XYZ file of C-alpha atoms in Angstrom:
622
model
C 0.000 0.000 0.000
C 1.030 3.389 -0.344
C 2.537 5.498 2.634
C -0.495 7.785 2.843
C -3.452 5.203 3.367
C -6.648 6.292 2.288
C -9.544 5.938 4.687
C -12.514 5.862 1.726
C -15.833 5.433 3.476
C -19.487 5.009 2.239
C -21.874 7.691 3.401
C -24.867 6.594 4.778
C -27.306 8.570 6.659
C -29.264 7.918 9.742
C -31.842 9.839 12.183
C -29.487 11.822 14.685
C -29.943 10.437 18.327
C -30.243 11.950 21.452
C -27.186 13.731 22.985
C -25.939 11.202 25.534
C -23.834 12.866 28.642
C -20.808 11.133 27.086
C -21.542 12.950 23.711
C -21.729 16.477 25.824
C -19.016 16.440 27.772
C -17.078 15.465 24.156
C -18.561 18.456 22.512
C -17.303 20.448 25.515
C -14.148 18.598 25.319
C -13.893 19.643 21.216
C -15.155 23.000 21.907
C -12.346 23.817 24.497
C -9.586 22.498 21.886
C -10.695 24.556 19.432
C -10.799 27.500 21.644
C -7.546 26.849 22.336
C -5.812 26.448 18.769
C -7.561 29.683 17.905
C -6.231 31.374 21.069
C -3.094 30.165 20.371
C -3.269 31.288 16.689
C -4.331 34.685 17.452
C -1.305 34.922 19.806
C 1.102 33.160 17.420
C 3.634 32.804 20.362
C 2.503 32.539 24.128
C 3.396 31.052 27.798
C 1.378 27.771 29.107
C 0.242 29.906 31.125
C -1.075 32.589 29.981
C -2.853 30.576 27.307
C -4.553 28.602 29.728
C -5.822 31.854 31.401
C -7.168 32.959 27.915
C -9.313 30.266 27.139
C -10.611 29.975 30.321
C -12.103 33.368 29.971
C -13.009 32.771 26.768
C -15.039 29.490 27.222
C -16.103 30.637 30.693
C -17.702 28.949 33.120
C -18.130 25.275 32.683
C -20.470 22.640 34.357
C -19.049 20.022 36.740
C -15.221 21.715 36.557
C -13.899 24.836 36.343
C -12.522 26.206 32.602
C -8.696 26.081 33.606
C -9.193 21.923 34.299
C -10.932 21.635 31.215
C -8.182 23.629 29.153
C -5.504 21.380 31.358
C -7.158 18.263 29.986
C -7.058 19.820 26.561
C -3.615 21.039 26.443
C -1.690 18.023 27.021
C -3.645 16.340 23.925
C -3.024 19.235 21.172
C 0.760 19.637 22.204
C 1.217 15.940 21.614
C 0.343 15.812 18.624
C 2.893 15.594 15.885
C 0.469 16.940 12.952
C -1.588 19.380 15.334
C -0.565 22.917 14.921
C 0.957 23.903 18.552
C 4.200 23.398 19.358
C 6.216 23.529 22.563
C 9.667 25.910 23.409
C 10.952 25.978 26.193
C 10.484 27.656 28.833
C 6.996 27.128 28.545
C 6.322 28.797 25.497
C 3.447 27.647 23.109
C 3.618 28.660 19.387
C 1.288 28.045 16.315
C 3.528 26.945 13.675
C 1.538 28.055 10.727
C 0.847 30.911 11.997
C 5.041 31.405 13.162
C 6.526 30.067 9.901
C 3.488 32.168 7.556
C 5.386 33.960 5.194
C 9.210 32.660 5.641
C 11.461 31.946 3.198
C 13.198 28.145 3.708
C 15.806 26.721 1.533
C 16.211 23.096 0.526
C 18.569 21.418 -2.339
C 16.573 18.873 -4.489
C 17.500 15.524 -4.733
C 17.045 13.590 -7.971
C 15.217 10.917 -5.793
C 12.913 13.843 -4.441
C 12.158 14.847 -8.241
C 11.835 10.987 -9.306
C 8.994 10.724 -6.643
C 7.957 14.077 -7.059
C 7.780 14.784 -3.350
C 9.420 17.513 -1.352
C 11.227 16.011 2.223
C 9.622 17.441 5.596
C 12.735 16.354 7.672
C 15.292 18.737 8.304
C 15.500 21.818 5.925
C 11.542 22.182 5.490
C 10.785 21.460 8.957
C 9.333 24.524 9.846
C 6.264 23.944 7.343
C 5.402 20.577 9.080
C 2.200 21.261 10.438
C 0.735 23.632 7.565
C -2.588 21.748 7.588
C -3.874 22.491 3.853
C -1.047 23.518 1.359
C -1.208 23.938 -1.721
C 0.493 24.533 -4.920
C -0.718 26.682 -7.871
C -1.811 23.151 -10.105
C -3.597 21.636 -7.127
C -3.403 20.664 -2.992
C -0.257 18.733 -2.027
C -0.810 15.788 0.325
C 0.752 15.403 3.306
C 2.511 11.719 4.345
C 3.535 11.464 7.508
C 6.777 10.068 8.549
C 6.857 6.539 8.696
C 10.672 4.025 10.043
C 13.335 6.272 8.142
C 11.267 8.168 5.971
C 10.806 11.826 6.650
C 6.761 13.746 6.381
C 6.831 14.759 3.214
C 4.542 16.671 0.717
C 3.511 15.287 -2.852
C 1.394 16.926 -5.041
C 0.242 16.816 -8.602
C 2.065 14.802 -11.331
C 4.653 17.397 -13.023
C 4.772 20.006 -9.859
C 8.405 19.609 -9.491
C 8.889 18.791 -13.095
C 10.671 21.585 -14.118
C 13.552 21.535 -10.880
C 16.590 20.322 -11.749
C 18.407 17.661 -9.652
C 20.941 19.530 -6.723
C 19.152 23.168 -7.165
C 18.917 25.091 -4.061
C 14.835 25.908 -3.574
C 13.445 28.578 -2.029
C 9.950 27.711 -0.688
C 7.705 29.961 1.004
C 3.848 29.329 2.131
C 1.585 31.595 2.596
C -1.859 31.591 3.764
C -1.063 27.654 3.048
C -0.541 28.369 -1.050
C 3.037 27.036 -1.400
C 5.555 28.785 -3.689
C 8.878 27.272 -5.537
C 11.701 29.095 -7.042
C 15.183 28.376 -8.007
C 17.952 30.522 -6.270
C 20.554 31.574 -8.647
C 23.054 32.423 -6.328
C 24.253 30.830 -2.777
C 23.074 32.808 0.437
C 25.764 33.953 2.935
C 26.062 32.230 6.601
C 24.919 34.951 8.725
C 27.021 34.184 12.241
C 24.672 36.417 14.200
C 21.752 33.855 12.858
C 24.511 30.689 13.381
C 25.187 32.018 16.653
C 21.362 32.340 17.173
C 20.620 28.900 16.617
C 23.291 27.403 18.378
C 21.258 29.524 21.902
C 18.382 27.877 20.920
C 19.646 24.443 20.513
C 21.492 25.096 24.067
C 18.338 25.879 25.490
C 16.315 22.896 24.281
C 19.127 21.050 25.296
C 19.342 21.570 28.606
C 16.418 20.085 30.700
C 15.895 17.295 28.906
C 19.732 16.618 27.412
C 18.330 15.058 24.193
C 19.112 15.734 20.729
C 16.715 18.692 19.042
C 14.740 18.339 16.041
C 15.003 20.428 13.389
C 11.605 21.868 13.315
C 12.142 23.097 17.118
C 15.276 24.765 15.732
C 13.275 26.773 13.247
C 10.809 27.556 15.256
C 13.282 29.127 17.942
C 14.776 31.074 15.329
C 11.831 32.547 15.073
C 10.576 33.168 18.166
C 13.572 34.979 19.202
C 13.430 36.939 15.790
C 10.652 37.119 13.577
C 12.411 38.186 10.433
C 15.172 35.143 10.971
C 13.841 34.067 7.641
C 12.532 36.584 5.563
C 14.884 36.135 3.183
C 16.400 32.965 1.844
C 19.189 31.952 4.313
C 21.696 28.782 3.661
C 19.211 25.119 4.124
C 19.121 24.641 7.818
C 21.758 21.284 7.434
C 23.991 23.924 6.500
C 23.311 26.381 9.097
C 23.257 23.597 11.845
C 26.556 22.262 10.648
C 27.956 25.956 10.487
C 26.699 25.890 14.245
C 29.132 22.455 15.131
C 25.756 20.270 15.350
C 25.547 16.695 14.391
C 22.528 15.619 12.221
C 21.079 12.081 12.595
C 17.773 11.921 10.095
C 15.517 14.748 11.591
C 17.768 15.766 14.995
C 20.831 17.570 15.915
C 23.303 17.075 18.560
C 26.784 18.585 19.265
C 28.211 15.311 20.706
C 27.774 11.415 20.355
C 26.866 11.222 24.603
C 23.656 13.157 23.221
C 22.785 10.288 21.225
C 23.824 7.819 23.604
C 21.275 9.902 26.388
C 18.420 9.496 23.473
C 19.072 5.656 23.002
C 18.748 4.785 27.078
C 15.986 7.242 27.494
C 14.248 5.103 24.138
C 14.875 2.023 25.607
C 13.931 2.958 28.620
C 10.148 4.253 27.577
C 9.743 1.012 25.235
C 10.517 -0.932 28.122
C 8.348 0.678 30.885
C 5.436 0.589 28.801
C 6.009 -2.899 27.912
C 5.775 -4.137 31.645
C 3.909 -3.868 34.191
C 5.784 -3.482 37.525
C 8.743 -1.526 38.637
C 10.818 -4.383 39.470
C 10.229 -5.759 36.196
C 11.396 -2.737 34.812
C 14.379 -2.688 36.687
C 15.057 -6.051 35.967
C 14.880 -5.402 32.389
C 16.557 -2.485 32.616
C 20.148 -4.325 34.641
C 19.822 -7.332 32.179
C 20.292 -5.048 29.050
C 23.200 -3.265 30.928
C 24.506 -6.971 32.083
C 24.448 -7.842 28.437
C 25.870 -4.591 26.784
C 29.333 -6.812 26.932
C 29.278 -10.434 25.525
C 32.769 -11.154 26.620
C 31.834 -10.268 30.694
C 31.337 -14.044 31.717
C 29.835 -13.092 34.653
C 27.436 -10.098 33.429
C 26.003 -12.666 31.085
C 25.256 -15.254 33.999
C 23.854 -12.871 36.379
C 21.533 -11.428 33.151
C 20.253 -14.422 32.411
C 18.982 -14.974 36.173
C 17.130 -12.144 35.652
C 15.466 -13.245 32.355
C 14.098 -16.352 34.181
C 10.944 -13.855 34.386
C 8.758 -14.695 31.488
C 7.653 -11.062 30.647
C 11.096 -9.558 31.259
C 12.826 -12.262 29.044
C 10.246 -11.500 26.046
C 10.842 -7.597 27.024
C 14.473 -8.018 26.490
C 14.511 -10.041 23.426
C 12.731 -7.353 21.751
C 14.255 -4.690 22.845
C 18.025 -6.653 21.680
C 16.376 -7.090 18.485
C 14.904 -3.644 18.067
C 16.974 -1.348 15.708
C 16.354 1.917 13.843
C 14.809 0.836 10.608
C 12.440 -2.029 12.852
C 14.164 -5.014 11.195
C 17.477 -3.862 11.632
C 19.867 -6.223 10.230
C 23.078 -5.505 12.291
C 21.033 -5.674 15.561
C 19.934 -9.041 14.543
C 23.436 -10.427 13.916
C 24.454 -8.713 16.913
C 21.554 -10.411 18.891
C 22.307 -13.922 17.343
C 26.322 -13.728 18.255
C 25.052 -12.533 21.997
C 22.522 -15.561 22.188
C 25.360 -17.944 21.117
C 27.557 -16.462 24.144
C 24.496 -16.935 26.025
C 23.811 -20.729 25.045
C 27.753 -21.493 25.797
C 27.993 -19.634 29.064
C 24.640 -21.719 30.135
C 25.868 -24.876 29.662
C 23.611 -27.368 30.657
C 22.589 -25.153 34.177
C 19.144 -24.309 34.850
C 19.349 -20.913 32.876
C 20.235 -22.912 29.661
C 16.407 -23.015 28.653
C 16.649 -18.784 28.967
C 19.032 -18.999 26.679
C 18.208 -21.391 24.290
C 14.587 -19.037 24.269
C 16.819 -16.198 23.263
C 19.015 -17.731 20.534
C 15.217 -19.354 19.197
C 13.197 -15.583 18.520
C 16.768 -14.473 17.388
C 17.342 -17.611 14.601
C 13.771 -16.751 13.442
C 14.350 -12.991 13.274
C 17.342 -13.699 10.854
C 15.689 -16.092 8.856
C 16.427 -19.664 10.238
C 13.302 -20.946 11.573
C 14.665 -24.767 11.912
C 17.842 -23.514 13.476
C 14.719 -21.731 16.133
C 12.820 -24.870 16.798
C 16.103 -26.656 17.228
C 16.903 -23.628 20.185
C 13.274 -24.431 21.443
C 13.241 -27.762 21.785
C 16.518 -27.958 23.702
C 15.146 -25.260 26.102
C 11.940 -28.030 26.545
C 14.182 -30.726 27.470
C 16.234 -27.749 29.894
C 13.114 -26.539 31.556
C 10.018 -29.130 31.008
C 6.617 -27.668 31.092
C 8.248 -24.018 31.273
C 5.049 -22.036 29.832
C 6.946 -19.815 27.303
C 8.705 -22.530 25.865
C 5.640 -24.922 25.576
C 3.153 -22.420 24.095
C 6.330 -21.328 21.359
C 6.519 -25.113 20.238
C 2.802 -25.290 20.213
C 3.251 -22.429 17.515
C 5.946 -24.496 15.470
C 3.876 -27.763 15.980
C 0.585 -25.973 14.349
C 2.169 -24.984 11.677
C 3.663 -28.357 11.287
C 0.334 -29.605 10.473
C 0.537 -31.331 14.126
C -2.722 -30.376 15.439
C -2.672 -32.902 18.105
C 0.725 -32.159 19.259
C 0.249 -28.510 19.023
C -3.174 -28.856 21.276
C -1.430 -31.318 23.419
C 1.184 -28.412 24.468
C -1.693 -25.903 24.925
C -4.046 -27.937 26.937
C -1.166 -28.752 29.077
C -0.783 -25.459 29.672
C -4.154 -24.699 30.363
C -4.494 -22.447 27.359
C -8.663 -21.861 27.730
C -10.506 -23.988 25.505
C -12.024 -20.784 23.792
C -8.287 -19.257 22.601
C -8.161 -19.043 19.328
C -4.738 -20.769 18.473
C -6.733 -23.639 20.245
C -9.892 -23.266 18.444
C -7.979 -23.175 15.414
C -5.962 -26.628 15.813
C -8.895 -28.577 18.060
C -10.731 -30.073 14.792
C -7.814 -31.445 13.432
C -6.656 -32.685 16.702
C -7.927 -36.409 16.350
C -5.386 -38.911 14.886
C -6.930 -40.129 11.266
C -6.186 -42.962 9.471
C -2.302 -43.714 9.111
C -0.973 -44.106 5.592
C 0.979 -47.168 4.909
C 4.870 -46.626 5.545
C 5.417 -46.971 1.569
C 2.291 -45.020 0.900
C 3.163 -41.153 -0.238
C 2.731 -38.531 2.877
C -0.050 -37.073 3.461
C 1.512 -34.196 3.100
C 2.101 -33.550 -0.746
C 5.975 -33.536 -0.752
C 5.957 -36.700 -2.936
C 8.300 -38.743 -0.366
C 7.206 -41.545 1.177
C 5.729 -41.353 4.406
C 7.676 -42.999 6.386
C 10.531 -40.382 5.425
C 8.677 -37.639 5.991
C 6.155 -37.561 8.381
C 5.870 -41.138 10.300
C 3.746 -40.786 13.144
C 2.214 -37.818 12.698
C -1.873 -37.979 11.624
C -2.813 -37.687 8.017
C -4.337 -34.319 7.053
C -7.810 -33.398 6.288
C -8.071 -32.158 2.461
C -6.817 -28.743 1.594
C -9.908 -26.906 1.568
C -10.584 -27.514 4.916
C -7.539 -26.503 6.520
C -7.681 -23.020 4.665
C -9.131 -21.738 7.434
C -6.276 -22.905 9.990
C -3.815 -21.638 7.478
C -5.089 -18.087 7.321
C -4.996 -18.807 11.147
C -1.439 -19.848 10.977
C -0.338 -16.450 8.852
C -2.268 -14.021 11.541
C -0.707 -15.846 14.646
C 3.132 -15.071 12.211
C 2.168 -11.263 12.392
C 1.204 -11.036 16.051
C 4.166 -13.636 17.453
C 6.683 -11.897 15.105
C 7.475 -8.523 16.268
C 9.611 -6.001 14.970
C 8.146 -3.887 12.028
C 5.230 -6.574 12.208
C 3.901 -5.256 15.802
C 4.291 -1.714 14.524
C 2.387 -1.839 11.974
C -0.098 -3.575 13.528
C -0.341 -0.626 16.206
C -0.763 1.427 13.076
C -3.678 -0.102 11.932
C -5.251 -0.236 14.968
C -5.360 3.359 14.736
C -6.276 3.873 11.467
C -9.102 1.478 11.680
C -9.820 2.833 15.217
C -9.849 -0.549 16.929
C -9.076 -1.012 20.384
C -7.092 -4.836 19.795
C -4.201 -4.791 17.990
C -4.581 -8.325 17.480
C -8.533 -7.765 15.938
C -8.806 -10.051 12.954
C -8.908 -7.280 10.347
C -6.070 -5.337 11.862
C -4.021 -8.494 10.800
C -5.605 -8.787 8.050
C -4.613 -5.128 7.248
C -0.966 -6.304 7.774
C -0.957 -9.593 6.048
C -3.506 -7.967 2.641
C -2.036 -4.671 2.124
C 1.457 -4.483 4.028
C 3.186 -8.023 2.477
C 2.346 -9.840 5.691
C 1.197 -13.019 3.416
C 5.024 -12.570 1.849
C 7.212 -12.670 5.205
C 4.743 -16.035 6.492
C 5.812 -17.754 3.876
C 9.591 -16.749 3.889
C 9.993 -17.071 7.821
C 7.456 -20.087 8.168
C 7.304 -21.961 4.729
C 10.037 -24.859 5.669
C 7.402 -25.594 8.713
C 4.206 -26.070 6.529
C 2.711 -29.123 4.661
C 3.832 -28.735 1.267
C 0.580 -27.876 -0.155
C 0.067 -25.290 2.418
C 3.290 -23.741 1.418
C 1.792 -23.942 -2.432
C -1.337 -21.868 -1.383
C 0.518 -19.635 0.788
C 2.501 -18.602 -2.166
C -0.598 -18.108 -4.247
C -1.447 -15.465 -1.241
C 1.658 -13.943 -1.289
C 1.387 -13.286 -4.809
C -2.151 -11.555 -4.845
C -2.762 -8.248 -5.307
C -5.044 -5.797 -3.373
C -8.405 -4.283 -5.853
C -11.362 -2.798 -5.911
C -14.931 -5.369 -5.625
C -18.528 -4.094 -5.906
C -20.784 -6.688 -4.002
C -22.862 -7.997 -6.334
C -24.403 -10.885 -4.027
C -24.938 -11.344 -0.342
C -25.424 -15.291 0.089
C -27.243 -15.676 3.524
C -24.613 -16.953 5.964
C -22.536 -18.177 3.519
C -20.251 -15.313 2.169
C -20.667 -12.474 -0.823
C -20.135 -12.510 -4.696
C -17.800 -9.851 -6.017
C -17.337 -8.393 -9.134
C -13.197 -7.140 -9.914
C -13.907 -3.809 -10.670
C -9.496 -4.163 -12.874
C -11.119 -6.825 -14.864
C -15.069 -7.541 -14.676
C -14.287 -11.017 -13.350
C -16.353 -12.279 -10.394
C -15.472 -14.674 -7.128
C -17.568 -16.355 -4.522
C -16.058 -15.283 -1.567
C -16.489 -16.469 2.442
C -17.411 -13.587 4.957
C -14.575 -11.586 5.824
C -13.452 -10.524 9.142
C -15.255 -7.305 10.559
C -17.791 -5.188 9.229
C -19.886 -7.331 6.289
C -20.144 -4.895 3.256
C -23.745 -4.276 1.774
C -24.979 -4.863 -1.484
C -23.600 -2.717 -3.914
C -20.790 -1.247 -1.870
C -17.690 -0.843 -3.114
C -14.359 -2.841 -1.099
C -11.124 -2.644 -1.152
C -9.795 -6.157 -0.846
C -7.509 -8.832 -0.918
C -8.700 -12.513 -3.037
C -7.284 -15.532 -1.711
C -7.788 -18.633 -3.035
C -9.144 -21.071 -0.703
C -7.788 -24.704 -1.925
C -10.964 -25.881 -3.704
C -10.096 -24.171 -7.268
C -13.295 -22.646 -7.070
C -13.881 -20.495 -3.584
C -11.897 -17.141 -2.119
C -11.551 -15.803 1.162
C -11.857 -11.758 1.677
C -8.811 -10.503 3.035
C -8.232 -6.359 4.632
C -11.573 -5.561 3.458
C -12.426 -1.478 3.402
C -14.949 0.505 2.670
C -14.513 3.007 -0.463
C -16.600 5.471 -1.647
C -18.061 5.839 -5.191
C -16.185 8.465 -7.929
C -12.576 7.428 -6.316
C -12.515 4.042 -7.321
C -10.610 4.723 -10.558
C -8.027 7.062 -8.635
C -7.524 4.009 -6.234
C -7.045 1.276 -8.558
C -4.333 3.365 -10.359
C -2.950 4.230 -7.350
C -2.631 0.291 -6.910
C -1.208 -0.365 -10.203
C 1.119 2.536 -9.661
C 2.549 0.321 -6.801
């Protein structure tokens, strides 16, 4: 999918209902944040303060709780959000960044990949425009995509709009009222020093209570704030003005030394952490066991961290946060993690903490790829630590998608997984043994060998068709185990799709459809699968988001679609979520369910008539 997800929704109307007290006190709540943008707007630059004070007066007195608790409420909200248009200096100070950066004058030299895209970069040098909430260029609005892993907010806007910029020319770009000018300097601005000097006090400042590194959009707006005219004319690109200053850029932040960095990472590490567990000596815990195992070649560190990992949620806290690197799937943290889990597995030995270890080296083999090498890790930390519950609901994971049902139920039930869980529910019917094949007969399993080379002693599985529904099962319970990029993006969906559950069946569905969940399954989990699970699970890696009208609603059973790229039509089962209605239009993923004849509906949307050509272009365009 593209960066910038469109929500497309059907309008439908309905009779307006009664004002409940929750829907009052949220029009209050709305009412006192717009109040306070527009105060805040109208100011351009205030204190905390003395904003509060303002829109307190201006809302005045308010049922239940006085204005100033209302605005207090209120305030922390707007300020935390990245796209809103208030922004916080210190000491105290609020601005309104449109209103602030109206009228200045930025510089910015064009990449070729920035003209090959046709987007303009957010990041460092255009910073200060970040929160414009409507620009636009002279040959249409420019779109806004926010930043996303590496990527920088950027703006794109209509095909050709930077057509005529040639690759390494220093911009000037100025917005105004939100209409967004481009020219072409012709000659290179002079480094002020007053305004170097300038922004090396404001960096200082926003330095100091906090000692992180400062983004470049709190640089520009300090600039201003201390001097309105800073950039009324084109100055230098801010890289240049920060570097002039002796700051350090790393993507969208500057720092004057390598400690600030360093500061940033622990303080990182140390949020992801806290909100991943639940008390403070867990935190703690996790905490001294990621400074224990900062040096693989401390013998000792490593024992006394992997005493501390004997907690279940600290050891999965840990892993993750070994494996967690700046672009999600970072591949040097995972090599890193892998040589640290090997230290870990020899320093064990065959002591009681050699099942902690083996867990570790297991999620690290399948973050880099080797999920044999993994299930080799976990069933030596079974043997290490029998009946330990991490362990024995991991191997119920590999088991499933073994084909195993009984084995992988066997592990759960043992573990009193409840009957209703749906990694149970999903395995139960295929639990009973069936029939066995004789040892010369081929396996049940469609790789052609004989079964008594291939999978002797294991029950023969039910038909394709009606294990589709346990695969699709197997590729959701991949995205939520996996981690990494996978659990972001499933956050991310959650949001968009304003679900509570990150682990809702279409916010996986979201992942696996339109994100290339269906792709990683099959390369991380493949070698597990039945072989002609692994041939449909290619099939579903291979399909391609489009855009269905519902052309049938077959009662309890599922929905015929028409392919709005190609006229062709497909029976399809009910998807997860919402059921469309007749004639709505969906944006979907087909997968083919085993039978040659049937599809499931995979990240199903609504879209909304007159965009549907725009969309499917946009698909094909991707």
């Amino acid at each position: 999918m593209p960066r910038s997800r469109q929500r497309l929704l059907v309008g439908r109307t309905a009779p307006a209902p009664e004002p409940t007290p929750e829907d009052r006190e949220a029009a209050r709540y709305e009412a006192a944040r717009t109040a306070y943008c527009e105060v805040a707007r109208e100011r351009v630059a205030t204190s905390a303060s003395e904003l509060t004070r303002l829109v307190a007066t201006r809302l005045g007195p308010e049922p239940g709780a006085t204005s100033e608790e209302l605005v207090d409420l209120v305030s922390d909200d707007v300020l935390d959000d990245p796209a809103g248009p208030l922004a916080m200096l210190v000491p105290d100070v609020v601005v309104h960044a449109p209103a602030l950066t109206d009228g200045i004058v930025l510089t910015h030299r064009v990449t070729a990949d920035e003209l090959a895209d046709e987007h303009l970069d957010l990041g460092t040098d255009l910073a200060g425009f970040l929160r414009h909430p409507a620009p636009r260029a002279p040959d249409g609005a420019l779109h806004v995509d926010e930043a996303e892993g590496d990527e920088p907010a950027q703006w794109g806007g209509p095909p050709g709009w930077l057509a005529e910029l040639p690759a390494g020319a220093l911009l000037a770009v100025r917005v105004t009222d939100g209409a967004v000018s481009l020219s072409v300097l012709d000659h290179e601005p002079v480094v002020p020093p007053a305004l170097v000097a300038a922004l090396r006090r404001v960096y200082e400042a926003e330095l100091e209570e906090p000692g992180l590194p400062v983004s470049a959009e709190l640089l520009v707006l300090g600039l201003l704030h201390g001097d309105r005219a800073a950039f009324a004319e084109p100055r230098p690109p801010l890289i240049e003005l920060a570097a002039a200053a002796g700051l350090l850029r790393r993507g969208e932040e500057f720092a004057h030394d390598e400690s600030v960095w360093a500061e940033a990472e622990a303080a990182d590490r140390e949020f992801r952490l806290a909100t991943g567990l639940e008390t403070e000596e867990q935190r703690e815990a996790a905490l001294h066991a990621c400074t224990l195992l900062a040096d693989p070649d401390d013998t000792s560190a490593l024992r006394a961290a992997l005493a501390l990992l004997a907690d279940a949620d600290v050891l999965d806290a840990v892993v993750e946060e070994l494996l967690h690197g700046p672009d999600d799937d970072d591949a040097e943290r995972v090599r890193a993690t892998v040589a640290l889990a090997d230290r870990l597995v020899a320093v064990a030995g065959r002591s009681p903490r050699e099942a902690v270890a083996r867990y570790v080296a297991a999620v690290a083999a399948e973050r880099d790829g080797r999920v044999l090498d993994a299930e080799s890790h976990l069933r030596a930390a079974a043997l290490a630590d029998e009946g330990w519950d991490l362990v024995e609901d991991r191997l119920a994971w590999y088991e499933s998608d073994r084909g195993d049902a009984a084995a992988a139920a066997g592990r759960w039930r043992a573990i009193d997984v409840p009957a209703d869980d749906p990694d149970l529910v999903a395995v139960a019917p295929f639990a009973a043994a069936g029939p066995e094949p004789g040892r010369n007969d081929p396996c049940w399993c469609g790789s052609g060998r004989k079964y008594k080379q291939c999978h002797r002693g294991s029950s023969a599985q039910a038909p394709l068709p009606d294990r589709v529904g346990w695969l699709h099962h197997k590729a959701r319970s991949y995205v939520e185990r996996r981690g990494g990029v996978a659990s972001r993006l499933l956050v991310r969906w959650a949001e968009d799709l304003d679900v509570d559950a990150i682990d809702a069946p279409e916010v996986v569905d979201a992942v696996l459809g339109h994100d290339g969940g269906f792709a990683w399954f099959l390369a991380d989990r493949g070698p597990l699968l039945p072989a002609d699970e692994a041939e449909l699970a290619a099939q579903w890696a291979a399909a391609r988001p489009s855009v269905y009208e519902v052309e049938g609603i077959r009662s309890g059973a599922g929905l015929t679609l028409r392919d709005l790229r190609d006229g062709s039509h497909a029976d399809v089962a009910l998807p997860a979520g919402p059921t469309p209605r007749m004639g709505e239009l969906v944006l979907a993923v087909l997968l083919r369910d085993g039978s040659g004849a049937g599809h499931l509906l995979v990240g199903a949307f609504p879209v909304q008539r007159g965009t549907e050509r725009d969309l499917l272009a946009q698909l094909d365009a991707t």
